[in-house]
Tab-separated table of C-alpha atoms in Angstrom:
chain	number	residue	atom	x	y	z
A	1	UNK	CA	-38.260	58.512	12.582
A	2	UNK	CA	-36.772	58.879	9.243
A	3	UNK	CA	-33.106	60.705	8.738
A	4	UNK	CA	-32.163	62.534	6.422
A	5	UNK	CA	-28.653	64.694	5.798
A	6	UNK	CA	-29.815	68.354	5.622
A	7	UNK	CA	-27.873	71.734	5.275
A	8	UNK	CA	-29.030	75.351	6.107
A	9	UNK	CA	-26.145	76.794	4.631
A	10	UNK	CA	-23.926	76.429	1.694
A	11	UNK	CA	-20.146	75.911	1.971
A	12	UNK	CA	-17.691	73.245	2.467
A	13	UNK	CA	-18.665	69.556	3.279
A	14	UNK	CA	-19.217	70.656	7.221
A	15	UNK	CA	-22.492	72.181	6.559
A	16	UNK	CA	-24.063	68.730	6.069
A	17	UNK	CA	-25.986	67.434	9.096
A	18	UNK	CA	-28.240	64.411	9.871
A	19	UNK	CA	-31.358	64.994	11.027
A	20	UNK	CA	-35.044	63.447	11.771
A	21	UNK	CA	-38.019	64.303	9.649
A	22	UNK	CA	-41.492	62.738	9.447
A	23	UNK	CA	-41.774	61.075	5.851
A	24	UNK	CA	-45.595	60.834	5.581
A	25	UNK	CA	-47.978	59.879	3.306
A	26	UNK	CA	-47.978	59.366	-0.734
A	27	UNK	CA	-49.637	61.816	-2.522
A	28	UNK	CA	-51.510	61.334	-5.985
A	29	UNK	CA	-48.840	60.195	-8.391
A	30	UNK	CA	-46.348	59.763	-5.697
A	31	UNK	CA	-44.804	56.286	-3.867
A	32	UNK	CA	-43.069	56.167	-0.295
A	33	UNK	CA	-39.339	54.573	-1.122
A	34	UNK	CA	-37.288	53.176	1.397
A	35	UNK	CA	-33.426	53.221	0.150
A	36	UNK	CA	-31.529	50.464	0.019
A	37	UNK	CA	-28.441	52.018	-1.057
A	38	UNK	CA	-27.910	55.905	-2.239
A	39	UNK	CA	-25.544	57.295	-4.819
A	40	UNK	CA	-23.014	60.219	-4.235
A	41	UNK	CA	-22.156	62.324	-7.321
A	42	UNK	CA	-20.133	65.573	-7.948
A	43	UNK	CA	-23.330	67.358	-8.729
A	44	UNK	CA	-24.498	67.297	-5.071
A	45	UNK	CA	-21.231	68.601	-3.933
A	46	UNK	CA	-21.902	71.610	-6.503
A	47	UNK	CA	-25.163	71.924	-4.720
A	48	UNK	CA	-23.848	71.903	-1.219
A	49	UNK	CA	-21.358	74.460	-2.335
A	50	UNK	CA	-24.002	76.922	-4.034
A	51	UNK	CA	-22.772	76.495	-7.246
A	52	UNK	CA	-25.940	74.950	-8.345
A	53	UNK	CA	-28.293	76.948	-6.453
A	54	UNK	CA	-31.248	75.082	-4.444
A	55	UNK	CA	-33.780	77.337	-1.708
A	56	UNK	CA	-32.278	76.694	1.587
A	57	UNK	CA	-32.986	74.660	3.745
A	58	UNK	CA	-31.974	71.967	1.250
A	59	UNK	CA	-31.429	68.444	1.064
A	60	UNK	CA	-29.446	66.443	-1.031
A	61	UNK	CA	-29.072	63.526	-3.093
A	62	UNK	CA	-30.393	62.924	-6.900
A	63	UNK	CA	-29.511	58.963	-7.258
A	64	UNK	CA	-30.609	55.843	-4.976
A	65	UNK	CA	-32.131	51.824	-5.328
A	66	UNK	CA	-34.733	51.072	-2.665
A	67	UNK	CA	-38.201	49.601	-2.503
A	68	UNK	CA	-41.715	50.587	-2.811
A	69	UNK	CA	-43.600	50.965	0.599
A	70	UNK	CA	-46.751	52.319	-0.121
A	71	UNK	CA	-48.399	53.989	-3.311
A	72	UNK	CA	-50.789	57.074	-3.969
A	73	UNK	CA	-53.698	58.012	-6.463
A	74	UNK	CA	-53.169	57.001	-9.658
A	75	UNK	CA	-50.106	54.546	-9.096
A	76	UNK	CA	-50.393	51.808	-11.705
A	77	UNK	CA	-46.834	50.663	-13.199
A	78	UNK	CA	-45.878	49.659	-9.559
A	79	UNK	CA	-46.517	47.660	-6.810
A	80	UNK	CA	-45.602	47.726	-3.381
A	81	UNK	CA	-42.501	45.560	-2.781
A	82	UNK	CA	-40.934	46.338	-6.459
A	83	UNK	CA	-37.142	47.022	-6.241
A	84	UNK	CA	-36.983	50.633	-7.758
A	85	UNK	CA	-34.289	52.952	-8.627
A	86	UNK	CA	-34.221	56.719	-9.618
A	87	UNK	CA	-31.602	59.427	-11.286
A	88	UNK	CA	-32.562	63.112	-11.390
A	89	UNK	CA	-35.253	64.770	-9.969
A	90	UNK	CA	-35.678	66.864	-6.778
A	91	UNK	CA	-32.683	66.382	-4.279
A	92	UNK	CA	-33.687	64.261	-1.351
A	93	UNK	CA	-31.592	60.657	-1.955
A	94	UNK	CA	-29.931	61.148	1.126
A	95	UNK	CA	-32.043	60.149	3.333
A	96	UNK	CA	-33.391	56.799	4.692
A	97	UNK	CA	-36.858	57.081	3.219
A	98	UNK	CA	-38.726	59.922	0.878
A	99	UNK	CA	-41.618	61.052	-0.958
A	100	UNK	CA	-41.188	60.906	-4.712
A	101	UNK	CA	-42.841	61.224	-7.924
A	102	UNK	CA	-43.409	57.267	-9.514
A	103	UNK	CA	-42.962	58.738	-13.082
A	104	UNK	CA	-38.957	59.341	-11.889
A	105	UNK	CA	-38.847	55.326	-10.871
A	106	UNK	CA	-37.773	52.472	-12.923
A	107	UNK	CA	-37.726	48.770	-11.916
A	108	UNK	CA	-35.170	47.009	-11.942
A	109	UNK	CA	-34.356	44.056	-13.175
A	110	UNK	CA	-33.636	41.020	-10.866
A	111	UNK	CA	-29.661	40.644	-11.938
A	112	UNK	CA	-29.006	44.370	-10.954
A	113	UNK	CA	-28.525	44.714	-7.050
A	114	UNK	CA	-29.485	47.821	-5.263
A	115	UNK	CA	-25.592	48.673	-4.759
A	116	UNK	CA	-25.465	48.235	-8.275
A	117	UNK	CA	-28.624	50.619	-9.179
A	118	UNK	CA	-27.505	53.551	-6.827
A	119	UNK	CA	-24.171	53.984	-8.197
A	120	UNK	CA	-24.855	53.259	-11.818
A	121	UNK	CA	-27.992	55.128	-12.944
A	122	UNK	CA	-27.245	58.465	-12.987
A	123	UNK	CA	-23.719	57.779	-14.391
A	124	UNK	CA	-24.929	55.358	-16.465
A	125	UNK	CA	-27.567	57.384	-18.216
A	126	UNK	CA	-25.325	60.045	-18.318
A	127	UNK	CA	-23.147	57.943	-20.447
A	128	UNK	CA	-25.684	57.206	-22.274
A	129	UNK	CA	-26.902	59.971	-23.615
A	130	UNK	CA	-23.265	61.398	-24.493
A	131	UNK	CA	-22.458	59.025	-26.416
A	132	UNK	CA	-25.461	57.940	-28.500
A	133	UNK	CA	-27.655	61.475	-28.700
A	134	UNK	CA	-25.298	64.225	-27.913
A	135	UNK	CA	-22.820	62.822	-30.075
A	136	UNK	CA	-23.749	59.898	-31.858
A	137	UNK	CA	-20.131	57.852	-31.218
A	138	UNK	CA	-19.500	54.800	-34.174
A	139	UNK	CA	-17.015	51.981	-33.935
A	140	UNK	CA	-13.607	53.195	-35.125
A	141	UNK	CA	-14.044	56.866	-34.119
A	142	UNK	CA	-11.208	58.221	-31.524
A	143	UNK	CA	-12.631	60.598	-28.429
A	144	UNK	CA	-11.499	62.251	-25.781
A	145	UNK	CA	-12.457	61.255	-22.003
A	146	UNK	CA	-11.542	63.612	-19.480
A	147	UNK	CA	-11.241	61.729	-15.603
A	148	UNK	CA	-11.410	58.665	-17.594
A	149	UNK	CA	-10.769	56.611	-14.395
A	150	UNK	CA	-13.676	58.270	-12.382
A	151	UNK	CA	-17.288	56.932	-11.832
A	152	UNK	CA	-18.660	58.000	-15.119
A	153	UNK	CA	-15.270	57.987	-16.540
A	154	UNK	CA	-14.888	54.162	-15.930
A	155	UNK	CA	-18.498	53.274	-17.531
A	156	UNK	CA	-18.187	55.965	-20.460
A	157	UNK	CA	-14.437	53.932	-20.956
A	158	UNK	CA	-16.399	49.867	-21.425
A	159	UNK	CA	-19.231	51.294	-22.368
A	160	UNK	CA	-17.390	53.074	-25.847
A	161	UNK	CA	-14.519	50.634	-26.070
A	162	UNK	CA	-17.742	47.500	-26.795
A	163	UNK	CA	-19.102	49.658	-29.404
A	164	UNK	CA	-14.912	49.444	-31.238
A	165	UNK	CA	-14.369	53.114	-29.852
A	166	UNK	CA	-10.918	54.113	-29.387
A	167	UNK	CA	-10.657	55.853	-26.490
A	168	UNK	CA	-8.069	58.528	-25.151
A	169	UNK	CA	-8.686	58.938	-21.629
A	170	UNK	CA	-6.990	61.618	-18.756
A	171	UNK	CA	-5.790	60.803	-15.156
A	172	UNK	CA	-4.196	62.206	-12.650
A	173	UNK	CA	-2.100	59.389	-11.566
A	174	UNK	CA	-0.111	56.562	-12.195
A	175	UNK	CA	-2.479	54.444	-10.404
A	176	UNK	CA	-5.681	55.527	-12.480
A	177	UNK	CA	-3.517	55.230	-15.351
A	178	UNK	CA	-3.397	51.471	-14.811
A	179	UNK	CA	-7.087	51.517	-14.112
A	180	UNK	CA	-7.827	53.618	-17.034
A	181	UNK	CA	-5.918	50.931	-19.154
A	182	UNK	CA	-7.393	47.971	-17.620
A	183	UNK	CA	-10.710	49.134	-18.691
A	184	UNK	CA	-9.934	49.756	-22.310
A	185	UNK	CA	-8.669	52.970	-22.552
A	186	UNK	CA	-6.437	52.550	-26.215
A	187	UNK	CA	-4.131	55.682	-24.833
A	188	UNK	CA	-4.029	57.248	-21.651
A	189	UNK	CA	-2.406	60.556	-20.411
A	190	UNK	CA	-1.528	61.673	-16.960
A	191	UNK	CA	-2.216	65.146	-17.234
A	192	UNK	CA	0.286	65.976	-14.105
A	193	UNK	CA	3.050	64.958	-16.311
A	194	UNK	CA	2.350	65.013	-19.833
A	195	UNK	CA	0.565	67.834	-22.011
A	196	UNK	CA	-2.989	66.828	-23.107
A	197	UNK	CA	-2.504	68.982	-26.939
A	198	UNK	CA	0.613	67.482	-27.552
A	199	UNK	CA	-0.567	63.717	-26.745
A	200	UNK	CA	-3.569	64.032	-28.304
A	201	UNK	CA	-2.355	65.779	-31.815
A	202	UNK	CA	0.282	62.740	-31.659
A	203	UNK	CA	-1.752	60.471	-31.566
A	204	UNK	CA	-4.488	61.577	-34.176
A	205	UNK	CA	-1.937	62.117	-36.710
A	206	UNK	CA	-2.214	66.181	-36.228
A	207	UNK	CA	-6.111	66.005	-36.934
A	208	UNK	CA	-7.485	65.583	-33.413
A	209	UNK	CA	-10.650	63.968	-32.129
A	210	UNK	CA	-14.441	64.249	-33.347
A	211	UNK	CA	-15.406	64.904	-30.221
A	212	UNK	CA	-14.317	65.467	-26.263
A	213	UNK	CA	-15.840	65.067	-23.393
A	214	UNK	CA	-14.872	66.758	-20.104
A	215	UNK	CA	-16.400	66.624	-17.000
A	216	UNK	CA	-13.455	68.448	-15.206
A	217	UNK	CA	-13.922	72.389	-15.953
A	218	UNK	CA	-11.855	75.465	-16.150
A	219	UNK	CA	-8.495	73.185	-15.647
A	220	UNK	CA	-9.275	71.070	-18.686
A	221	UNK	CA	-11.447	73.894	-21.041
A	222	UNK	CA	-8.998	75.056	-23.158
A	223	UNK	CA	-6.774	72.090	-23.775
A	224	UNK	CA	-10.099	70.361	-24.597
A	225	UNK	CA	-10.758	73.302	-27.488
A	226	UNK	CA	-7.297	72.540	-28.918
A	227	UNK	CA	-7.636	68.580	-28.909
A	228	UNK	CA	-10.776	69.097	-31.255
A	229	UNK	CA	-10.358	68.300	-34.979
A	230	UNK	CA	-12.412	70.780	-37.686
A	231	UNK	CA	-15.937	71.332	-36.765
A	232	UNK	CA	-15.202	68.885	-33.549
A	233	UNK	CA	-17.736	69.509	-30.623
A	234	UNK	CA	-16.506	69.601	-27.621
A	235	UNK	CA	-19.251	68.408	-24.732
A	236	UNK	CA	-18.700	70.423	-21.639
A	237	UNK	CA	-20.821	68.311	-18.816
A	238	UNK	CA	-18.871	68.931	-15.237
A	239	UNK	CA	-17.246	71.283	-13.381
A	240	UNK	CA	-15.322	69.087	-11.146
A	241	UNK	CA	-12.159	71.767	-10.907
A	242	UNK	CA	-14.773	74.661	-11.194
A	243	UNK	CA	-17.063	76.922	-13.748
A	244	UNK	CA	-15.459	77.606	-16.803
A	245	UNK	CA	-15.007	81.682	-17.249
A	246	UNK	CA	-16.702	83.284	-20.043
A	247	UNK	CA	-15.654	83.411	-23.083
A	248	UNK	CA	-16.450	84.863	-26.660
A	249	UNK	CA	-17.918	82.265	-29.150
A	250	UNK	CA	-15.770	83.928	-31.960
A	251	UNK	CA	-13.283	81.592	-30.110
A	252	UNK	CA	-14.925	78.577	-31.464
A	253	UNK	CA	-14.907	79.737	-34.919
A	254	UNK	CA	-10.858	80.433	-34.146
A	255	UNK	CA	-10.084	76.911	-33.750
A	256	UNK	CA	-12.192	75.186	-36.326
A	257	UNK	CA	-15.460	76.059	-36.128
A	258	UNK	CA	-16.170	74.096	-33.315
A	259	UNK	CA	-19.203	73.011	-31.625
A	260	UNK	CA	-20.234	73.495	-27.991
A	261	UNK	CA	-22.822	72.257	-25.463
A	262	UNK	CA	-23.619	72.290	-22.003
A	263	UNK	CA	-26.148	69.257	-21.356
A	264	UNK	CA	-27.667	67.741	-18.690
A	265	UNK	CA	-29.437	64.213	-18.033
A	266	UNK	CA	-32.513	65.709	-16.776
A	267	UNK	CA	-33.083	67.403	-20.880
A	268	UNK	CA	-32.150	63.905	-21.968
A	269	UNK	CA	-34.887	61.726	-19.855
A	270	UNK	CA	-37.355	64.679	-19.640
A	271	UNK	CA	-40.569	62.325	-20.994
A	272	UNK	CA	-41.314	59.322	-19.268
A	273	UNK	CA	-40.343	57.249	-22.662
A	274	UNK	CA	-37.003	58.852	-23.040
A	275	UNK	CA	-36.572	57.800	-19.250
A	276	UNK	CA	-37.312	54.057	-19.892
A	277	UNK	CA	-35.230	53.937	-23.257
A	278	UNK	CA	-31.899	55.434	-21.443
A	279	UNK	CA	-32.326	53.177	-18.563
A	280	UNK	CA	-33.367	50.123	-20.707
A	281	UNK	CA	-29.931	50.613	-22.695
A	282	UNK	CA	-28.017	51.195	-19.853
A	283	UNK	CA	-29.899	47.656	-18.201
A	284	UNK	CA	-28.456	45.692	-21.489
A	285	UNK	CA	-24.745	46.721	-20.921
A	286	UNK	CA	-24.806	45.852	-17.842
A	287	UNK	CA	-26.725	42.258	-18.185
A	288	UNK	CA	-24.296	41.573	-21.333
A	289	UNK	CA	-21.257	42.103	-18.909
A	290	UNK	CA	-19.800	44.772	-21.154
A	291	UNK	CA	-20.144	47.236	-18.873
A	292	UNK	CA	-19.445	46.241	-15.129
A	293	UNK	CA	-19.745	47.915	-12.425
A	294	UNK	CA	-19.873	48.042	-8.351
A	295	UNK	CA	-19.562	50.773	-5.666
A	296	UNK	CA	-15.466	51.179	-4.377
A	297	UNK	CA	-16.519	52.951	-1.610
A	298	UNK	CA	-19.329	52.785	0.962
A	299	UNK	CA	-20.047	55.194	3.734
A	300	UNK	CA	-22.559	55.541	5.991
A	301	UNK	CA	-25.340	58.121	5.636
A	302	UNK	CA	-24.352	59.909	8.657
A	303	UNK	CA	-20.653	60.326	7.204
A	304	UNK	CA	-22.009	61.734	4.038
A	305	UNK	CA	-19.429	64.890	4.655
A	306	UNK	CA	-16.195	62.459	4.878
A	307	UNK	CA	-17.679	60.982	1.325
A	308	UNK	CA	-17.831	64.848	0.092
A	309	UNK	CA	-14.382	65.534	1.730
A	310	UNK	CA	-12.951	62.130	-0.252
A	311	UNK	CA	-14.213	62.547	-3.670
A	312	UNK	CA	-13.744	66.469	-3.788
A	313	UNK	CA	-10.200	65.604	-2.570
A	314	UNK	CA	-10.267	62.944	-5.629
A	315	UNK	CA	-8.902	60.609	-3.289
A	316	UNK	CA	-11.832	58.205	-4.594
A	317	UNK	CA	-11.717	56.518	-8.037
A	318	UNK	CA	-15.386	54.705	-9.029
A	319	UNK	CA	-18.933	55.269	-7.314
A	320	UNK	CA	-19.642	55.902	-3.774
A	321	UNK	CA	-22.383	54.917	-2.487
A	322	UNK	CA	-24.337	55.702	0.973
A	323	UNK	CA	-26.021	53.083	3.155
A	324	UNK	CA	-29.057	54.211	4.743
C-alpha cells in the first residue's frame, strides 16, 4: 500500500501524519510516478499552517524526481521507465507514489540525479524566473538577496554571480555568512548584527540597488523598500518570518516610485512551453557546473514533521529532501 503524509488539520508541524492510501490507476492525460526522492520547501509549511489555504483533508508536497510506472490516454512525450521530475502543481509530493498530470513532468537529463531533481526544480525555476523575466538581471548590476544562504538563496547567489552580478546577500549567522561568501556573494550582511539600510546605501554609493529580492516577509519588508534605488522594484516572493501587513501604495511613490510584485512560479510555467524553457535553463546551469547543487539534509518520509520543525526553526541551510 502506498503512504502518504496527510493532515486533517492545520497548525504546527504535529498535524502531519503518515498514512496508507490506494494509488490507482492513470487517468487520460495522467502517469502513475513512483518518487525517488521528494523536495521540502517553505511553501508547504505555509500550507500546513493555513496560511496558504488548501480543502482539508490535505496533502502535501509540490516538488519530487521519480519514475514513470504506468501511463493513461493520450500519454505521448513519455514512456514508462523515464526518470521524471515535477515543481508546482496540486500538493501530493509527499508520498511514495501519486497520480499526476504528465503535462507538469519533465525528463531529466541523465547527469541530473533524482536527489538532485527534487531539491533543485522548484528552487531552481524559481530562480529562474526572478532573475531573467521578473527582473531581467545584466552583468554588472548590484541586487539584493534576502536568506542568501538558504535553498533558493544559495542557487539565486551562483546562478547571478556567472551572469557578472554583484550580489549583496543577508544571513543570520556567522556561519551562513561564510557560506554566503563561498558561493559568490560580493558583500554579505548578518542582519542580527548589522543594519541592512545602512550596509546597503554604503555600499551603493547612497543610490541603492535596481532591484531586491526577499523571500523572508514582514521582518525584512521595510528595510527592503529603503535599500531600493529610484524607480527600484522590490520582488516580494516569501513569507518565511510571516505575511507582510497592509500597506498604502502611496508608500511606494514615498520612497522613489518604486515598483512592487508578488509572483509565483506557477504564473511563470503556466503553458507547457514556458515549463520546458525554465527547466531547460535551469538543466544548462547545472550541466555547465555554474550552478551546483545537492540536498544537506535528508529525512525520511515518515519524519516529514522533524524536517518542518528544522527548517521553520532555520536550523537548516540548503535543500531538504524526503526519501520515500
Amino acid at each position: 500500500m502506498n503512504q502518504v503524509i496527510r493532515f486533517e488539520r492545520t497548525g504546527g508541524p504535529e498535524v502531519l501524519r503518515l498514512v496508507e492510501a490506494d494509488v490507482g490507476e492513470p487517468g487520460p492525460g495522467q502517469v502513475r510516478l513512483r518518487h525517488t526522492a521528494i523536495g521540502i520547501n517553505f511553501i508547504d509549511t505555509y500550507q500546513r499552517a493555513g496560511l496558504y489555504p488548501l480543502p482539508l483533508p490535505s496533502e502535501l508536497g509540490q516538488e519530487a524526481a521519480g519514475e514513470v510506472e504506468a501511463l493513461g490516454d493520450g500519454v505521448a512525450h513519455l514512456a514508462v521507465g523515464d526518470r521524471v521530475a515535477y515543481a508546482g502543481g496540486p500538493p501530493g509530493a509527499y508520498s511514495q507514489a501519486r497520480l499526476i498530470d504528465a503535462a507538469r513532468l519533465v525528463k531529466l537529463p541523465e547527469e541530473i540525479t533524482d536527489e538532485v531533481a527534487a531539491c533543485v526544480m522548484l528552487q531552481g525555476m524559481t530562480v529562474e524566473y526572478l532573475i531573467r523575466r521578473v527582473f531581467a538581471v545584466e552583468a554588472g548590476q548590484t541586487v539584493l538577496w534576502h536568506a542568501a544562504a538558504g535553498g533558493v538563496g544559495q542557487i539565486a547567489v551562483q546562478w547571478l554571480t556567472s551572469l557578472g552580478v554583484h550580489v549583496i546577500g543577508t544571513v543570520g549567522s556567522a556561519e551562513k555568512a561564510e557560506l554566503a561568501q563561498a558561493l559568490g556573494c560580493r558583500h554579505v550582511i548578518d542582519y542580527r548584527r548589522e543594519n541592512i539600510v545602512e550596509r546597503v546605501r554604503a555600499l551603493t554609493g547612497g543610490v541603492g540597488v535596481p532591484v531586491v529580492y526577499d523571500s523572508v516577509g514582514k521582518d525584512t519588508f521595510e528595510a527592503s523598500l529603503d535599500c531600493l534605488a529610484r524607480r527600484g522594484m522590490m520582488v516580494s516572493f516569501g513569507n518565511a518570518s510571516g505575511p507582510v501587513p497592509p500597506f498604502s501604495p502611496l508608500l511606494l511613490s514615498k520612497k522613489g516610485s518604486l515598483f512592487l510584485t508578488r509572483p509565483t512560479l506557477g504564473d511563470y510555467t503556466a503553458t507547457r512551453a514556458e515549463l520546458e524553457t525554465s527547466a531547460n535553463a535551469l538543466f544548462e546551469r547545472l550541466r555547465s557546473g555554474a550552478v551546483k547543487v545537492a540536498p544537506s539534509h535528508r529525512y525520511a518520509l515518515a519524519d516529514a514533521a522533524d524536517a518542518h520543525r528544522d527548517l521553520e526553526a532555520r536550523r537548516t541551510t540548503g535543500s531538504l529532501i524526503l526519501l520515500p
